[in-house]
Each structure stands twice: as C-alpha cells, then as structure tokens.
Amino acid sequence: MSKFWNEITKTIEPYIAGEQPKDKKYIKLNTNENPYPPSEKVLKAIREAASSDLRLYPDPDCDWLRETVAEYYDLNKNQVFVGNGSDEVLALSFLTFFNSDEEIIYPDISYSFYPVYSNLYGLKVRLSKLKKDFSINIQDFLSKNGGVVISNPNAPTGKFLEISSIKRILDYNSEKVVIIDEAYVDFGGESVVNLIKDYPNLLVVQTLSKSRSLAGMRVGLALGQEELIHGLNRIKNSFNSYTIDRIAQVAAVAAFKDEEYFEKCTEKIISTRESAVEKLTGIGFDVVPSKANFIFVSHKEISAETLFIKLREKGILVRYFNKPKINNYLRITIGSEEEMSVLLEKIREIIK
C-alpha cells in the first residue's frame, strides 16, 4: 500500500477480470468471449479504416455508429449513447443517475462490477437476495430505492427475467432510473429496447463484445429516452470526449450491418449450449437454465473448486467464484463445438 494513495484507493476492492493467459495453450471458456471471429465485412472495414486518417481524432459524438444503432432498433440517434465497452457505459451510468444519499438495489448474485462502482462512488446499496433457484425476487424491487440495476440474462447464472416482471419494476420505480444490462440478451433472451418509448426511466445497456465478436474493440451502448442520454453525455464529456477510436467505430457499424453473420453465430452458440446442457446433465451436473452464452453448473459429487483446478491442469479455463451461495458452481463459456467436446471429454476423465 502506497503512502501516496488516497482513502478510496486504499479501501477499494477492484474488479478481477477472468484469466487471460499469454501463452494461448488453454481452451478459454472463462471470459464469455465469442468462439467465432468477427465477420469478413467487419475485418474489411477495419483494414480500410487503418489509414493515414488515424492521425486525426475520431468523431467524439460517434454519429455514424449512433445513426446505425438507432436505425437497427427503431430509435433516433439522440436515444443512443456509445462508450468504451459496456463496463464504461455502466460506470458512467452509476455516476450520472444515482445519488449517494439513496440506496440503489441490485441482486446479491450478479455482475461483480456493480459493487465496485457502488464503492467507488460512495453509493448506498441494498442487495436483493436471489431465490434458491437463482431467480430474482421481484418484490424486493417494488420498494423505495434510489435506482435499480438488473443484468438480464443475469451474470453469472444465465437466468432470464421475463419482460412482464421488468415492466412491473419500471412501473413501480417511475421516478428512478432502472438500468437493464443486456450484455447477453442476444443468446435467447428478449430485449426491452422496445419499452423505451413508454418508460422515460428505462436505460438499456448493451455490448458488442459477446454476440458480435468485438470484445477486443471495446464498444458498449446505452439506449434510452433523450433526457437520460443527454445526462450521460454531460458526464462523459466531463471525463473523456473521445471514448471510441476510429477503427472501433467503423467495426461496430459493419457488425450491425452484417445481420446474417450475427444471426448465424448466435444460433450456433445457442445450439451448442443446449447440446452441452443435455450432455452435462447426463453425467451428474445440475445446470441453471441459461439464455446467455455461458452456463452455470454444479456437479452432484465433485466440488466446483476441484473441477476448476483439474480442468485447468488439463488445459481448460472456466470461471470459479469462491463466494457464498455460488462456491460450488462453475461458469462455463459456450465455446465452439470442438472446444465443448474437449471439455466434456476432460470432465468425464475427472469424474472417473
């Protein structure tokens, strides 16, 4: 600990990202990356953007990308905010909409960056305890609070909250912002973007890292009525006007325009997920129902920690959270069919 750190730096518990091995000898099923590359149209756009224009600053307003996203979702561009990955979008959203003297509420088992942002900004938090089956307790969100954050599908469980339940939360909290984090919604969930026109308190956060294979580009979105987006821009432009570089912007536009490739990849991942669930269930696993590009699993006889260690020894990385209520579960990213076959083969060896 440095004597030069301030009190926040001394006491904050930073987010810990999934392991990113440098030697690439592992099958990586630990960070929810897409097993398939960006489309050829995206790669072509990136090559063309890598020109002498890189000496110039990018468009700070990301107009082309915002117009593309707005057209895709039947919004106008002033209802679209772009940030450096959905993590930055979430960080700016916490800073924009939540007050330090009011309790915000989110599930006790959810994306582990939420408590980091809360602590960083000195926010009060009331945790909603998930039910035994990891479903959200809606009633907890129908009480006085300073704002709501829900990951849907939830991370790390993969469970999806039906839109009818989200509407109840939006209706009750009409004077507070409700953030729906849809990082994984493209893998079988249903987006609430079409509710934006009816709910001025709804902010939808998305990412191009998962379903559009652009984790390395860092592009995130917030979608909402213009008042919310204007607030986000006020904070962003007090922090860093140039959050998205030139290449990332053109790559993101191309990814949204290549709908055929997007649908092909997501369908393949969903099919592989359902096949993996069936096979894992057949060898003694309990699998939480998932609408994400990962599954949350627990074996009836072998501890999650043991499986995590032994899979790593066999060259496969999965995610293990040594936390209450989930310390006997593994989160497994859905890889390619070949990668999932190797995973199942190694798991069977461990079980034997």
XYZ file of C-alpha atoms in Angstrom:
352
model
C 0.000 0.000 0.000
C 1.463 3.344 -1.030
C 1.559 6.364 1.257
C 0.527 8.433 -1.771
C -2.820 6.674 -2.252
C -5.974 8.466 -1.170
C -8.586 6.772 1.032
C -10.641 5.476 -1.917
C -7.570 3.867 -3.483
C -6.635 2.246 -0.186
C -10.031 0.731 0.519
C -11.498 -0.067 -2.919
C -11.718 -3.723 -3.999
C -11.174 -3.641 -7.782
C -12.946 -5.900 -10.230
C -10.958 -9.042 -11.053
C -11.165 -9.987 -14.710
C -11.104 -13.573 -15.904
C -7.664 -15.011 -16.537
C -6.162 -14.045 -19.904
C -3.233 -16.425 -20.498
C -0.430 -15.050 -22.647
C 0.853 -18.384 -23.939
C -2.513 -19.366 -25.510
C -2.093 -23.020 -24.612
C -5.531 -23.168 -22.958
C -9.055 -23.617 -24.231
C -10.580 -20.408 -22.852
C -14.091 -20.935 -21.520
C -13.749 -18.400 -18.702
C -14.450 -14.904 -20.054
C -17.622 -15.285 -22.170
C -15.900 -14.359 -25.413
C -17.428 -15.407 -28.709
C -15.696 -18.526 -30.105
C -16.189 -17.233 -33.646
C -14.308 -14.342 -35.288
C -15.863 -11.086 -36.469
C -17.456 -11.265 -39.908
C -15.353 -10.708 -43.010
C -17.241 -7.462 -43.596
C -16.077 -6.210 -40.189
C -12.479 -7.202 -40.847
C -12.600 -5.493 -44.252
C -13.915 -2.293 -42.627
C -11.117 -2.423 -40.052
C -8.441 -2.794 -42.745
C -9.837 0.163 -44.667
C -10.035 2.313 -41.515
C -6.366 1.671 -40.696
C -5.251 4.584 -42.856
C -3.452 7.901 -42.571
C -6.638 9.317 -41.021
C -5.541 7.770 -37.722
C -3.512 10.952 -37.186
C -6.889 12.716 -36.692
C -9.125 12.470 -33.649
C -12.223 10.276 -34.035
C -15.744 11.704 -34.091
C -16.435 12.342 -30.362
C -20.181 12.037 -30.977
C -19.937 8.711 -32.873
C -22.687 9.980 -35.192
C -22.392 7.254 -37.836
C -22.488 4.481 -35.251
C -25.340 6.101 -33.308
C -27.354 6.500 -36.505
C -26.724 2.849 -37.403
C -27.795 1.605 -33.964
C -30.815 3.906 -33.945
C -31.974 2.549 -37.307
C -31.430 -1.034 -36.119
C -33.608 -0.531 -33.011
C -36.118 1.943 -34.489
C -34.889 4.795 -32.276
C -33.418 8.195 -33.078
C -29.702 8.826 -32.672
C -30.269 11.062 -29.637
C -31.536 7.981 -27.834
C -28.195 6.202 -28.318
C -25.041 6.616 -26.224
C -21.721 4.961 -27.095
C -18.929 4.149 -24.666
C -15.689 2.191 -24.386
C -17.296 -1.165 -23.685
C -20.411 -1.653 -21.576
C -18.249 -1.514 -18.441
C -17.518 2.148 -19.102
C -21.148 2.778 -20.011
C -22.231 1.237 -16.698
C -19.625 3.206 -14.757
C -20.816 6.469 -16.302
C -24.452 5.474 -15.694
C -23.881 4.902 -11.976
C -22.233 8.324 -11.795
C -24.958 10.028 -13.842
C -28.141 8.726 -12.229
C -27.536 7.582 -8.650
C -27.274 9.793 -5.557
C -25.049 8.934 -2.589
C -27.831 9.521 -0.039
C -30.245 6.973 -1.563
C -29.997 3.179 -1.643
C -29.746 1.596 -5.053
C -30.777 -2.027 -5.407
C -29.448 -4.977 -7.394
C -29.268 -8.776 -6.842
C -26.779 -10.186 -4.344
C -25.510 -12.527 -7.060
C -24.906 -10.546 -10.223
C -22.189 -8.860 -12.253
C -19.331 -8.244 -9.843
C -18.540 -4.794 -11.254
C -21.738 -3.359 -9.709
C -20.393 -3.320 -6.133
C -17.082 -1.908 -7.406
C -18.845 1.085 -8.968
C -21.006 1.490 -5.878
C -17.975 1.645 -3.597
C -16.046 3.895 -5.973
C -18.844 6.486 -5.990
C -19.781 6.107 -2.315
C -23.269 4.781 -3.061
C -25.524 3.045 -0.568
C -26.656 -0.402 -1.704
C -29.487 -2.729 -0.728
C -28.943 -6.241 -2.056
C -31.873 -8.330 -3.214
C -31.312 -11.987 -2.347
C -31.892 -14.348 -5.242
C -34.230 -17.268 -4.625
C -32.859 -20.800 -4.227
C -33.225 -21.419 -7.957
C -31.285 -18.157 -8.619
C -34.364 -16.328 -9.896
C -34.863 -12.666 -8.995
C -37.233 -11.781 -6.158
C -39.374 -9.154 -7.891
C -40.963 -7.969 -4.666
C -37.628 -6.602 -3.416
C -37.603 -4.119 -6.286
C -41.108 -2.865 -5.524
C -39.964 -0.748 -2.595
C -38.486 2.708 -2.112
C -34.971 2.985 -3.599
C -32.609 5.322 -5.381
C -32.338 3.265 -8.562
C -32.313 -0.285 -9.895
C -29.709 -2.330 -11.766
C -30.548 -5.734 -13.229
C -28.406 -7.869 -15.508
C -30.726 -9.751 -17.868
C -29.850 -12.519 -18.500
C -28.143 -12.430 -15.138
C -24.432 -12.988 -14.727
C -23.075 -15.411 -13.657
C -26.234 -17.537 -13.513
C -27.572 -17.013 -17.051
C -31.192 -16.853 -15.853
C -33.568 -14.608 -17.784
C -36.159 -12.325 -16.212
C -39.375 -12.079 -18.223
C -40.325 -8.691 -19.665
C -43.612 -8.681 -17.737
C -41.612 -8.627 -14.490
C -39.355 -5.834 -15.756
C -42.459 -3.791 -16.622
C -43.689 -4.164 -13.034
C -40.333 -2.870 -11.774
C -40.381 0.023 -14.247
C -43.941 0.956 -13.311
C -43.224 0.965 -9.578
C -39.968 2.914 -9.904
C -41.266 5.553 -12.301
C -39.275 8.322 -10.558
C -35.965 6.425 -10.541
C -33.716 5.085 -13.279
C -33.901 1.365 -13.941
C -30.806 0.021 -15.711
C -31.258 -3.252 -17.596
C -27.855 -4.658 -18.501
C -28.376 -6.785 -21.626
C -24.814 -7.932 -22.271
C -26.049 -11.471 -23.043
C -29.572 -10.886 -24.332
C -28.828 -11.984 -27.920
C -28.397 -15.637 -26.906
C -32.070 -16.441 -26.434
C -33.397 -13.602 -24.290
C -35.710 -10.793 -25.319
C -34.564 -7.184 -25.250
C -36.611 -4.447 -23.574
C -35.459 -1.796 -26.055
C -38.996 -1.541 -27.454
C -40.178 -0.370 -23.996
C -38.042 2.792 -24.177
C -40.809 4.806 -25.841
C -43.125 4.112 -22.893
C -40.660 4.394 -19.997
C -38.553 7.543 -19.553
C -36.832 5.843 -16.592
C -35.502 2.869 -18.608
C -31.840 2.676 -19.623
C -30.791 -0.386 -21.626
C -27.066 -1.201 -21.689
C -25.596 -3.485 -24.353
C -22.190 -4.564 -25.642
C -20.678 -5.676 -28.940
C -18.168 -7.870 -27.095
C -20.269 -11.042 -26.918
C -22.753 -11.673 -29.705
C -20.911 -9.538 -32.277
C -17.396 -10.889 -31.591
C -15.822 -7.498 -30.841
C -14.503 -7.916 -27.294
C -11.130 -6.635 -28.484
C -12.667 -3.410 -29.808
C -14.425 -2.265 -26.594
C -17.749 -0.857 -27.771
C -20.750 -0.516 -25.473
C -24.143 1.134 -25.825
C -26.785 2.765 -23.677
C -30.278 3.164 -25.109
C -32.960 5.335 -23.559
C -35.049 8.449 -23.904
C -33.185 11.620 -24.796
C -33.119 13.057 -21.267
C -31.151 10.054 -19.993
C -28.739 10.082 -22.921
C -28.172 13.823 -22.541
C -27.221 13.218 -18.904
C -24.747 10.517 -19.862
C -23.123 12.821 -22.395
C -22.733 15.534 -19.763
C -20.755 13.129 -17.578
C -18.790 11.574 -20.460
C -17.727 14.975 -21.747
C -16.571 15.906 -18.254
C -14.388 12.797 -18.284
C -13.213 11.967 -21.823
C -14.844 13.203 -25.029
C -13.002 10.700 -27.258
C -14.001 7.342 -25.780
C -14.265 5.368 -29.041
C -11.478 5.321 -31.615
C -11.905 5.497 -35.392
C -11.364 1.797 -36.048
C -13.760 0.664 -33.317
C -16.498 2.907 -34.693
C -16.324 1.555 -38.246
C -16.024 -2.035 -36.969
C -19.156 -1.584 -34.868
C -21.109 -0.134 -37.794
C -20.100 -3.062 -40.008
C -21.049 -5.556 -37.284
C -24.568 -4.123 -37.031
C -24.975 -4.126 -40.802
C -23.962 -7.789 -41.193
C -27.138 -9.195 -39.654
C -26.838 -12.531 -41.454
C -23.488 -13.330 -39.849
C -24.701 -12.172 -36.425
C -27.718 -14.488 -36.572
C -25.625 -17.414 -37.811
C -23.167 -17.106 -34.895
C -25.753 -16.647 -32.164
C -27.834 -19.563 -33.436
C -24.762 -21.785 -33.484
C -23.853 -20.833 -29.899
C -27.423 -21.432 -28.685
C -27.459 -24.866 -30.346
C -24.086 -25.769 -28.836
C -25.266 -24.580 -25.409
C -28.381 -26.755 -25.471
C -26.358 -29.784 -26.555
C -23.811 -29.193 -23.781
C -26.577 -28.832 -21.174
C -28.071 -32.172 -22.187
C -24.713 -33.964 -22.024
C -23.622 -32.402 -18.732
C -26.975 -33.234 -17.142
C -26.444 -36.817 -18.237
C -23.171 -37.086 -16.288
C -24.421 -35.739 -12.981
C -24.495 -31.959 -13.319
C -27.195 -29.566 -12.232
C -27.390 -26.786 -14.825
C -29.143 -23.484 -14.222
C -31.430 -22.641 -17.197
C -29.476 -20.193 -19.349
C -30.287 -17.607 -22.005
C -26.657 -16.466 -22.189
C -23.502 -17.657 -23.949
C -22.463 -19.455 -20.777
C -23.891 -21.984 -18.325
C -23.740 -22.161 -14.534
C -23.210 -25.716 -13.357
C -22.700 -27.784 -10.220
C -21.812 -31.475 -10.011
C -23.613 -33.732 -7.561
C -20.427 -35.385 -6.250
C -17.327 -33.354 -7.199
C -16.812 -29.840 -5.831
C -16.646 -26.918 -8.224
C -13.236 -25.916 -6.900
C -11.840 -29.382 -7.586
C -13.249 -29.369 -11.103
C -11.879 -25.872 -11.715
C -8.369 -26.903 -10.644
C -8.351 -30.202 -12.517
C -9.738 -28.669 -15.721
C -7.003 -26.052 -15.605
C -4.398 -28.799 -15.249
C -5.896 -30.360 -18.383
C -5.657 -27.091 -20.337
C -9.222 -25.752 -19.964
C -10.065 -22.495 -18.222
C -13.508 -21.976 -16.692
C -14.640 -19.409 -14.086
C -14.908 -20.207 -10.388
C -16.311 -17.712 -7.889
C -15.329 -18.510 -4.311
C -18.288 -16.612 -2.854
C -21.207 -17.553 -0.598
C -24.120 -19.380 -2.278
C -22.215 -19.952 -5.543
C -18.942 -21.509 -4.353
C -19.981 -24.911 -5.667
C -20.756 -23.677 -9.175
C -18.664 -23.142 -12.292
C -19.468 -20.661 -15.031
C -18.585 -22.198 -18.378
C -18.497 -20.117 -21.549
C -20.011 -21.812 -24.587
C -17.146 -22.374 -26.982
C -17.111 -23.947 -30.420
C -18.498 -27.447 -30.859
C -14.933 -28.786 -30.899
C -13.985 -26.953 -27.694
C -17.089 -28.178 -25.893
C -16.350 -31.737 -26.991
C -12.883 -31.495 -25.443
C -14.395 -30.015 -22.260
C -16.824 -32.927 -21.919
C -14.067 -35.433 -22.599
C -11.858 -33.934 -19.857
C -14.763 -33.721 -17.397
C -15.524 -37.395 -17.937
C -11.860 -38.208 -17.237
C -12.014 -36.243 -13.968
C -15.246 -37.941 -12.891
C -13.727 -41.376 -13.483
